[in-house]
Tab-separated table of C-alpha atoms and ligand atoms in Angstrom:
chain	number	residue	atom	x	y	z
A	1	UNK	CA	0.000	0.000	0.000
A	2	UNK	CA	1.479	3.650	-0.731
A	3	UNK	CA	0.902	6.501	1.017
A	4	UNK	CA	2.205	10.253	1.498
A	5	UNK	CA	4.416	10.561	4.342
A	6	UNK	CA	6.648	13.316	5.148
A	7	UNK	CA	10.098	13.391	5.790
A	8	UNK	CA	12.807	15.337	7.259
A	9	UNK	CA	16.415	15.351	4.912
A	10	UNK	CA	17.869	17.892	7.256
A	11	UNK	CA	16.862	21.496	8.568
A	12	UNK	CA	14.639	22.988	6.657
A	13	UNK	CA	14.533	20.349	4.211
A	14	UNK	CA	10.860	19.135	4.632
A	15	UNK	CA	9.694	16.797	1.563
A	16	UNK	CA	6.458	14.744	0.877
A	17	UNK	CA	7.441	11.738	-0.356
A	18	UNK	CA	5.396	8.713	-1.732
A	19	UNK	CA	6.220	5.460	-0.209
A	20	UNK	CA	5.314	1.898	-0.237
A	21	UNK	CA	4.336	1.027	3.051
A	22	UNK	CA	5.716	-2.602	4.583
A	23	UNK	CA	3.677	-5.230	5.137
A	24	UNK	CA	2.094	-5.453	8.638
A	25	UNK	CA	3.796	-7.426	11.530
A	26	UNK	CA	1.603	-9.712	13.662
A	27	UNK	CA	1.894	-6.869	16.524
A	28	UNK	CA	1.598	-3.874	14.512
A	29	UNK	CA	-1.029	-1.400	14.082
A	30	UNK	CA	-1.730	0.492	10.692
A	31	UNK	CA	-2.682	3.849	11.526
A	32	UNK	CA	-4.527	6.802	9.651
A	33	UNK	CA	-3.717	9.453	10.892
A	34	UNK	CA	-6.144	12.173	11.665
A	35	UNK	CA	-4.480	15.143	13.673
A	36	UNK	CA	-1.071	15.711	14.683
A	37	UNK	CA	0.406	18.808	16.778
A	38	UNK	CA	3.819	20.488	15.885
A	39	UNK	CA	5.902	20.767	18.919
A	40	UNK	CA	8.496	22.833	19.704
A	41	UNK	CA	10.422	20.371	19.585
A	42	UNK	CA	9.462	19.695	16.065
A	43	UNK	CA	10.250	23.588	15.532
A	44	UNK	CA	13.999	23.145	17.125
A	45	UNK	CA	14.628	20.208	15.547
A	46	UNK	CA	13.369	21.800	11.805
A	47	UNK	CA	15.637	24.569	12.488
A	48	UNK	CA	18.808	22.482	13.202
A	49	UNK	CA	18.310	23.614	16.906
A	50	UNK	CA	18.247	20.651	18.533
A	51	UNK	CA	20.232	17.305	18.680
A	52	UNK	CA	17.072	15.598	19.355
A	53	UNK	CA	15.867	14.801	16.058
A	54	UNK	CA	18.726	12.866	13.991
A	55	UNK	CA	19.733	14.362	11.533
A	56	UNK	CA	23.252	11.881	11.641
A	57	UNK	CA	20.775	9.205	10.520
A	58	UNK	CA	18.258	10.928	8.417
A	59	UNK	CA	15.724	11.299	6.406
A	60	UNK	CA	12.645	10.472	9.316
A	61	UNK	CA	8.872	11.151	9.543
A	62	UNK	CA	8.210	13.784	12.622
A	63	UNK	CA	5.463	14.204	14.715
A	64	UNK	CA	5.174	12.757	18.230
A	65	UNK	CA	1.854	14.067	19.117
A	66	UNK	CA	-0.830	12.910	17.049
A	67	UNK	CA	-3.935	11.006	17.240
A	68	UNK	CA	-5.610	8.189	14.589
A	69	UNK	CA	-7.876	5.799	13.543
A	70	UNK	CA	-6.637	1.898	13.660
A	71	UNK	CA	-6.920	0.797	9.886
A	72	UNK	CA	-5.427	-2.734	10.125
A	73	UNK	CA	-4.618	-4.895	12.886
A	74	UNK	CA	-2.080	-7.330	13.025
A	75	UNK	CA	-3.196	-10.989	13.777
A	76	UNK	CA	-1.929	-11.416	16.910
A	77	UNK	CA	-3.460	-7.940	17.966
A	78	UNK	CA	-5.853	-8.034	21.123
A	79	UNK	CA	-5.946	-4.746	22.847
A	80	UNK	CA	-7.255	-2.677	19.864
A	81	UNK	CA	-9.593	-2.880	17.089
A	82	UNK	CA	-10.015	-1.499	13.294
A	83	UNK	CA	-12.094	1.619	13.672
A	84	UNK	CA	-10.550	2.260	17.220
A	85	UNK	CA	-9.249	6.149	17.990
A	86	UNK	CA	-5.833	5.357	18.745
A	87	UNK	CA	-2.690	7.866	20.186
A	88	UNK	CA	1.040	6.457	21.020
A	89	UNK	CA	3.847	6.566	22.991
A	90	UNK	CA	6.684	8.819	22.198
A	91	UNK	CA	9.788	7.017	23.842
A	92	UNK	CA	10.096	2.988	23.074
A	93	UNK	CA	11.790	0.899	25.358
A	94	UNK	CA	12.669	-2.761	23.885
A	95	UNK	CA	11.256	-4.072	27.311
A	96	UNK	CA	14.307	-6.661	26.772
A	97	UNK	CA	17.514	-4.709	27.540
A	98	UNK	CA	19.262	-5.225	30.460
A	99	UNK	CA	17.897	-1.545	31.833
A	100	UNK	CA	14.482	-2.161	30.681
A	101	UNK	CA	14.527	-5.357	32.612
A	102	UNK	CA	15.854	-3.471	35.586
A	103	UNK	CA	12.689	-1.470	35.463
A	104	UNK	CA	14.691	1.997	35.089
A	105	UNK	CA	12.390	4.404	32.801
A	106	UNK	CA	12.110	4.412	29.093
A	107	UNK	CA	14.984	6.891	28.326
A	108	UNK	CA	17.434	4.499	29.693
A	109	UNK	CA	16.434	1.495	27.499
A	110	UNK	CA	19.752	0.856	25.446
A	111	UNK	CA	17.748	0.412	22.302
A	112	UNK	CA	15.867	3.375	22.463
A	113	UNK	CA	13.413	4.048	19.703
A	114	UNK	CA	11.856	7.475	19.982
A	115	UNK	CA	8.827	8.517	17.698
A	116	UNK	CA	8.887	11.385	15.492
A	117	UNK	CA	13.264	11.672	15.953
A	118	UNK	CA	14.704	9.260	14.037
A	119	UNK	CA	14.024	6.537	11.005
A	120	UNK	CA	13.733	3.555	13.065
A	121	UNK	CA	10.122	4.981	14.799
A	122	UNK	CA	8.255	7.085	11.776
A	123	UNK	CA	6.106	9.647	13.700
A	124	UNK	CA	2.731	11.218	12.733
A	125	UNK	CA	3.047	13.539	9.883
A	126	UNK	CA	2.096	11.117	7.080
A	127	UNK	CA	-1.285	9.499	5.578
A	128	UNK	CA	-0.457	6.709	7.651
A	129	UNK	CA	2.098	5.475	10.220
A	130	UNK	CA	3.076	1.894	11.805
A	131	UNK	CA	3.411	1.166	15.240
A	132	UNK	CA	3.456	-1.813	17.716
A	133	UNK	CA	0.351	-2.629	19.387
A	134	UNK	CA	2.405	-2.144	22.669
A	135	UNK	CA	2.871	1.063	22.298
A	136	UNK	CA	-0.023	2.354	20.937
A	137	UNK	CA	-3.504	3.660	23.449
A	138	UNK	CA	-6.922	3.741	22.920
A	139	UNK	CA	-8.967	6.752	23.673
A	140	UNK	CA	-12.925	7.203	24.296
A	141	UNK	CA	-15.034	7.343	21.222
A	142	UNK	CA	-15.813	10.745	21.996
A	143	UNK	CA	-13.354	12.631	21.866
A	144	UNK	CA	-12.318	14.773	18.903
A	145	UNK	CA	-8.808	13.761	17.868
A	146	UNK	CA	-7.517	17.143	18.439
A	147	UNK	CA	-7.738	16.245	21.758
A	148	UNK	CA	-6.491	13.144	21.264
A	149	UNK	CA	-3.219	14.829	19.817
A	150	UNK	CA	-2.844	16.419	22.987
A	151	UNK	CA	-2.418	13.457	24.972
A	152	UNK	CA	1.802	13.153	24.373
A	153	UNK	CA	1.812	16.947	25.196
A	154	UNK	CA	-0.334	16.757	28.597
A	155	UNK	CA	1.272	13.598	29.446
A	156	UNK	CA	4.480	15.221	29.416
A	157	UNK	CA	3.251	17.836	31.616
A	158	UNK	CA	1.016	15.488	33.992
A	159	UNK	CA	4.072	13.272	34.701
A	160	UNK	CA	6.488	16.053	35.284
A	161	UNK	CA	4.518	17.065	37.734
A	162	UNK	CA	3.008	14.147	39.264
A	163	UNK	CA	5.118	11.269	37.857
A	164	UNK	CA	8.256	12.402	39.628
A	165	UNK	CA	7.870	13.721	42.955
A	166	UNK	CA	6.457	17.050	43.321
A	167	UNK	CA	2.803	15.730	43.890
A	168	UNK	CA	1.350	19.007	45.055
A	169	UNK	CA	-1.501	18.877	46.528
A	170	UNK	CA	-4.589	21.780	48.113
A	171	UNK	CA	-1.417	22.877	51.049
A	172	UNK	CA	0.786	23.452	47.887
A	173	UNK	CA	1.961	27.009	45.808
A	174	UNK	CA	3.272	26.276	42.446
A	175	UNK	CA	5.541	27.784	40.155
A	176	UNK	CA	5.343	27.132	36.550
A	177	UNK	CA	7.836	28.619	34.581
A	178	UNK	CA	6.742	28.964	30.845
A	179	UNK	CA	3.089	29.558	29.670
A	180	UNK	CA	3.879	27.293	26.455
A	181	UNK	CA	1.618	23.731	25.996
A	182	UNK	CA	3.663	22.296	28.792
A	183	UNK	CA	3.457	24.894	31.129
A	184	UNK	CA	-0.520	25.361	30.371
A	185	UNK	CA	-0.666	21.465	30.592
A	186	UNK	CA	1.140	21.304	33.758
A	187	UNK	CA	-1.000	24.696	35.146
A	188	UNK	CA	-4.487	22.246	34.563
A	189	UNK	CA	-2.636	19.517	36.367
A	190	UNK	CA	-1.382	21.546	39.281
A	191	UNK	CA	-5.071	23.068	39.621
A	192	UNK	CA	-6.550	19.978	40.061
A	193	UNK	CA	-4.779	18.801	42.490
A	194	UNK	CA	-6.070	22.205	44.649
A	195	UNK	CA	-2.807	23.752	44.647
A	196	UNK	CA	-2.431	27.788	44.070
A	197	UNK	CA	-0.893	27.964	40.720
A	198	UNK	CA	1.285	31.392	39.638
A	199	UNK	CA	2.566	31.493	36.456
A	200	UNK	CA	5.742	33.058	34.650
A	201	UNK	CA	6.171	33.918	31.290
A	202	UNK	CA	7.316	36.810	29.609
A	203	UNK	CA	4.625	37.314	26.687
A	204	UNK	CA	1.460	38.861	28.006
A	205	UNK	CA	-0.841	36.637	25.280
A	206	UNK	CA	0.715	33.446	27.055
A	207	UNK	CA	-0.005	34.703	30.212
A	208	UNK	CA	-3.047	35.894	29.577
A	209	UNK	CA	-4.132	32.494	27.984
A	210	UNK	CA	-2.986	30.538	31.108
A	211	UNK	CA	-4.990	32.771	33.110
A	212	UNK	CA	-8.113	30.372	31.139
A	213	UNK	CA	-6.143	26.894	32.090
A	214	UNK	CA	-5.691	26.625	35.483
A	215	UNK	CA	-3.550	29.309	36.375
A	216	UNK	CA	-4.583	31.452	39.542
A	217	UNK	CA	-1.521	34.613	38.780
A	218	UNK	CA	0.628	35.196	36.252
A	219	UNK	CA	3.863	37.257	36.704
A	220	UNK	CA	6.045	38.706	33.980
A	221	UNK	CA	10.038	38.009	34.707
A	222	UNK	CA	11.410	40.487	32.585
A	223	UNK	CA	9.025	43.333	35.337
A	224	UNK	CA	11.711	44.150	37.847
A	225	UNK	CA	10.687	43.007	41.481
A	226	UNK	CA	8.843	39.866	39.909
A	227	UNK	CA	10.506	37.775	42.716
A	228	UNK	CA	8.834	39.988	45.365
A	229	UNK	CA	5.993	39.551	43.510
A	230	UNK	CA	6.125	36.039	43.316
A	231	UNK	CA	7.091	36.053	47.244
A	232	UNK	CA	3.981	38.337	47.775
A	233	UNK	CA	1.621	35.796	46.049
A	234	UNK	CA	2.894	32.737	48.176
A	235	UNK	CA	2.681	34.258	51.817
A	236	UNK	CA	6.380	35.284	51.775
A	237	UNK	CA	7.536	31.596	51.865
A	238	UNK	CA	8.286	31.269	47.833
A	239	UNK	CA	6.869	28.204	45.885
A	240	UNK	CA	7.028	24.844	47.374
A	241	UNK	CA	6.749	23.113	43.885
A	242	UNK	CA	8.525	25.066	40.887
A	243	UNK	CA	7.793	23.136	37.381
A	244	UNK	CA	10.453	24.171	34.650
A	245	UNK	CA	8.466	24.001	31.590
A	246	UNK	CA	10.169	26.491	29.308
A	247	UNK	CA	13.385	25.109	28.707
A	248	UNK	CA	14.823	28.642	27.800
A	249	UNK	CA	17.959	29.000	29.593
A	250	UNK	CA	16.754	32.337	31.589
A	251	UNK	CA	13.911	30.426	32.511
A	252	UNK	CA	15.905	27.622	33.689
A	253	UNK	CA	18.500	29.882	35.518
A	254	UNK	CA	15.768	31.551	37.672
A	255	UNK	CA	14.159	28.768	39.305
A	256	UNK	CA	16.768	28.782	41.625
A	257	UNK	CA	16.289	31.990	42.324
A	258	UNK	CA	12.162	31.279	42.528
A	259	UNK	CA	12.586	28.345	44.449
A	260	UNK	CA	11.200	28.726	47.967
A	261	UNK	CA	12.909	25.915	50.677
A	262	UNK	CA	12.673	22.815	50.702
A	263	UNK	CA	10.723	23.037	47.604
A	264	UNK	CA	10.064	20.355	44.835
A	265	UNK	CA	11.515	21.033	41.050
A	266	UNK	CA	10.412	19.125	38.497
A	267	UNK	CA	12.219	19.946	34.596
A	268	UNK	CA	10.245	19.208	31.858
A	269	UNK	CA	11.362	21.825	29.412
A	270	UNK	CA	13.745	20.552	27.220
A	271	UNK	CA	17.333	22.067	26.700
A	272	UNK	CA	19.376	19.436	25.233
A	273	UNK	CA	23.165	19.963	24.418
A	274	UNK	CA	23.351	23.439	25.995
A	275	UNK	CA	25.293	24.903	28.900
A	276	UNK	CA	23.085	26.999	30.975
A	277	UNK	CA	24.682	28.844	33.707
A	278	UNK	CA	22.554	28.591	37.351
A	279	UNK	CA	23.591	29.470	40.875
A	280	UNK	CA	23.595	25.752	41.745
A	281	UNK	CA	24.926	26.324	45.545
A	282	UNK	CA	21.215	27.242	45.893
A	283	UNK	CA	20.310	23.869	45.482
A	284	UNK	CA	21.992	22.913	48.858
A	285	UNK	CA	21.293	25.800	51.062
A	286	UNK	CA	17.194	25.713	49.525
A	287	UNK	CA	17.731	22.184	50.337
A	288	UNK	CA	16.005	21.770	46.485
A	289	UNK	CA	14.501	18.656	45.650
A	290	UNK	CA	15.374	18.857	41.723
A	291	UNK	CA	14.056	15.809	39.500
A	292	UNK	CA	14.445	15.392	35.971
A	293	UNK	CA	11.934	13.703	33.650
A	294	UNK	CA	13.591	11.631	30.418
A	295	UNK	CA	10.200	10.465	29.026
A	296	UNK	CA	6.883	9.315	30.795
A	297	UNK	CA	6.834	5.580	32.384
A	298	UNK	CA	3.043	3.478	31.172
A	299	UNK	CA	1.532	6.759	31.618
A	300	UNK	CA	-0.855	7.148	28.704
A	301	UNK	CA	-3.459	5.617	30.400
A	302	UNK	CA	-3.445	7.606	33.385
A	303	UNK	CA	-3.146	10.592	31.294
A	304	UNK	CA	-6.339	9.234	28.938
A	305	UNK	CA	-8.633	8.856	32.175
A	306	UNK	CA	-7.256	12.520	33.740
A	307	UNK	CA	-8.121	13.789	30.642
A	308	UNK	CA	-11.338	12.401	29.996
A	309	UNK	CA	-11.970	14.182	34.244
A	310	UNK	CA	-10.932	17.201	33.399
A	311	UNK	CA	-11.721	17.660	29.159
A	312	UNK	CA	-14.857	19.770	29.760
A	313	UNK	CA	-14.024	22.234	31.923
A	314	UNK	CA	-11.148	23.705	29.544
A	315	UNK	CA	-11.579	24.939	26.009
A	316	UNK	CA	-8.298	22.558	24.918
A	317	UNK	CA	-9.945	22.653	20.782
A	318	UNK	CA	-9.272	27.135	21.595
A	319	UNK	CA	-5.663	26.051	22.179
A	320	UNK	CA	-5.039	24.587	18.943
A	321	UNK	CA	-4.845	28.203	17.200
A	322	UNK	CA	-3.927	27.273	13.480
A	323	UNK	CA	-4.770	24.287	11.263
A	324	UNK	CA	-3.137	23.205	7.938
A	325	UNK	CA	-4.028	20.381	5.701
A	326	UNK	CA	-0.633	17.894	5.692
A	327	UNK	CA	-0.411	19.283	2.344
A	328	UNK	CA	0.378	22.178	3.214
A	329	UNK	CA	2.972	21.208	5.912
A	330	UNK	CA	5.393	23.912	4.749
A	331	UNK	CA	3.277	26.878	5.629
A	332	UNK	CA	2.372	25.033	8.974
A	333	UNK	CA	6.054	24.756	10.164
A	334	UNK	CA	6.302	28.513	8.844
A	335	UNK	CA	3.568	29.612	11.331
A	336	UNK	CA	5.281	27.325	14.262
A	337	UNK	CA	8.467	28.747	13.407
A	338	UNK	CA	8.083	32.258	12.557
A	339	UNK	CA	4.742	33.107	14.483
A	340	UNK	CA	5.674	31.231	18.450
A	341	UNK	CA	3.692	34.471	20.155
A	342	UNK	CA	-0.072	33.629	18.711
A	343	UNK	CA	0.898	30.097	17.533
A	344	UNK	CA	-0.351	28.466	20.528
A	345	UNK	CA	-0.484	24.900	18.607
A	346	UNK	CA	-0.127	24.549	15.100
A	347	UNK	CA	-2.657	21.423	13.875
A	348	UNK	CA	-1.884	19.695	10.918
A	349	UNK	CA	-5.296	17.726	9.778
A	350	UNK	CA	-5.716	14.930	6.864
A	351	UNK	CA	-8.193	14.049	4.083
A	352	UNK	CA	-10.622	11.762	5.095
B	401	ZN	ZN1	6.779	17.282	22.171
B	402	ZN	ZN1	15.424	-1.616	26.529
């Protein structure tokens, strides 16, 4: 069977290509795909920003957050059905290498696949993609698969904060630095789980956005006095959860300064193969509890039923602000690129 399917040569060098799609495996799942968000990873990566997607190895099919319909099934399939509305994993773990079998999380597997970054894992910005039943998540019958295309993105956010250690709870201030889909994601999450939630971000549409998704304040870092302010809004104690969801390196460098004691940090914005100078001594005398999070462990489910709690009381279809056919996949990365103040999420959709 052929189908359209995009690939990435190197940055900037986007093409459509026609391809004959293999034959399915007994496990495997042949998926058409129906939405699929551009990330800013996607963006970095596109530019030649980032080391994430591999160029070294290239050409590969991006797009880790996207949602489908199951086509084909494999014969040895059990756990989803044609017609199904299916979303993935990102990361892959083999489940067989020695770290895998030593339960450490899927970024440590040895044979690492990771969708939507390299050749070996094809992501979602193609008529169809191919992926292992294992890997791959039912969601309700209801939902539009816009939303489903935001499950990778909230999962992200859900786990970072909740996954990892800084389980705030109704006795808890949080920090969220960034106002971009992982900060908003990561705002809803904090919310529900009756914490105060301030946000930080420097553009006032972001902040003002957030203000819709959870977020109780917003403060703008580049306002002198914003760390008084942020003092002000938590009782004079400072934050005892800070979530790093920007991954710009100011933003990174000031949650030591935002940090109230004791407090748990959680990073989730990524900032891969860059030096960013912090006051780390902070970390001991804050006594900082600082975790990283290198993909989400057997979390889509838990983020598919948190979703499915919380769906209706947020506008998430307002957050996806542009939509382009695949077709036009150029002028979509343009917009992601070139536009990252209104471009809340760019949408690429399909033909039916
Ligand atoms: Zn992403
Ligand atoms: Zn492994």
């Amino acid at each position: 069977m052929k189908a359209n399917i995009a690939f990435l040569h190197g940055p900037e060098d986007l093409r459509i290509e026609e391809v004959e799609l293999p034959p399915l495996k007994p496990n495997e799942i042949l998926i058409k795909l129906k939405a699929c968000g551009i990330c800013g990873s996607d963006v970095e990566c596109y530019e030649g920003k980032s080391a994430e997607g591999r160029y070294d190895i290239a050409p590969y099919t991006p797009g880790h957050e996207w949602a489908g319909q199951a086509a084909e099934v494999g014969s040895a399939v059990t756990s989803v059905k044609v017609g199904n509305k299916v979303v993935g994993d990102c990361v892959l773990p083999c489940f067989n290498c020695a770290n895998c079998k030593d339960g450490k999380m899927p970024s440590a597997c040895l044979n690492m696949r990771e969708v939507g970054f390299r050749p070996d894992s094809p992501g979602g910005m193609g008529e169809y993609m191919i992926l292992e039943e294992c890997y791959t998540h039912v969601i309700p019958d209801d939902w539009a698969y816009e939303l489903g295309a935001w499950v990778e993105t909230f999962n992200v956010g859900y786990w970072g904060v909740w996954g990892n250690g800084c389980d705030p709870d109704a006795s808890d201030d949080c920090v969220i630095i960034g106002a971009g889909p992982i900060g908003l994601s990561a705002s809803m999450v904090c919310r529900t789980s009756g914490a105060q939630v301030i946000v930080v971000d420097p553009l006032a549409s972001r902040r003002e956005t957030i203000l819709k998704y959870g977020a109780d304040h917003t403060v703008d870092p580049s306002k002198p006095g914003y760390l008084d302010e942020i003092l002000r809004l938590t009782n004079g104690r400072g934050p005892s959860v800070v979530i790093e969801a920007s991954g710009n390196d100011k933003g990174i460098a000031s949650l030591f300064d935002i940090a109230g004691h004791s407090a748990r940090v959680g990073l989730i914005g990524h900032s891969i193969g860059r030096k960013v100078p912090v006051e780390i001594g902070k970390t001991i005398w804050k006594t900082l509890k600082i975790a990283g999070s290198g993909g989400t462990d057997k979390w889509f489910p838990r983020t598919i039923r948190f979703l499915s709690r919380i769906k209706d009381n947020y506008d998430f279809a307002a957050l996806n602000t542009h939509h382009f056919n695949f077709k036009d996949i150029h002028k979509a990365f343009d917009v992601a690129c070139h536009d990252k103040a209104n471009a809340r999420k760019v949408m690429l959709t399909f033909d039916e």
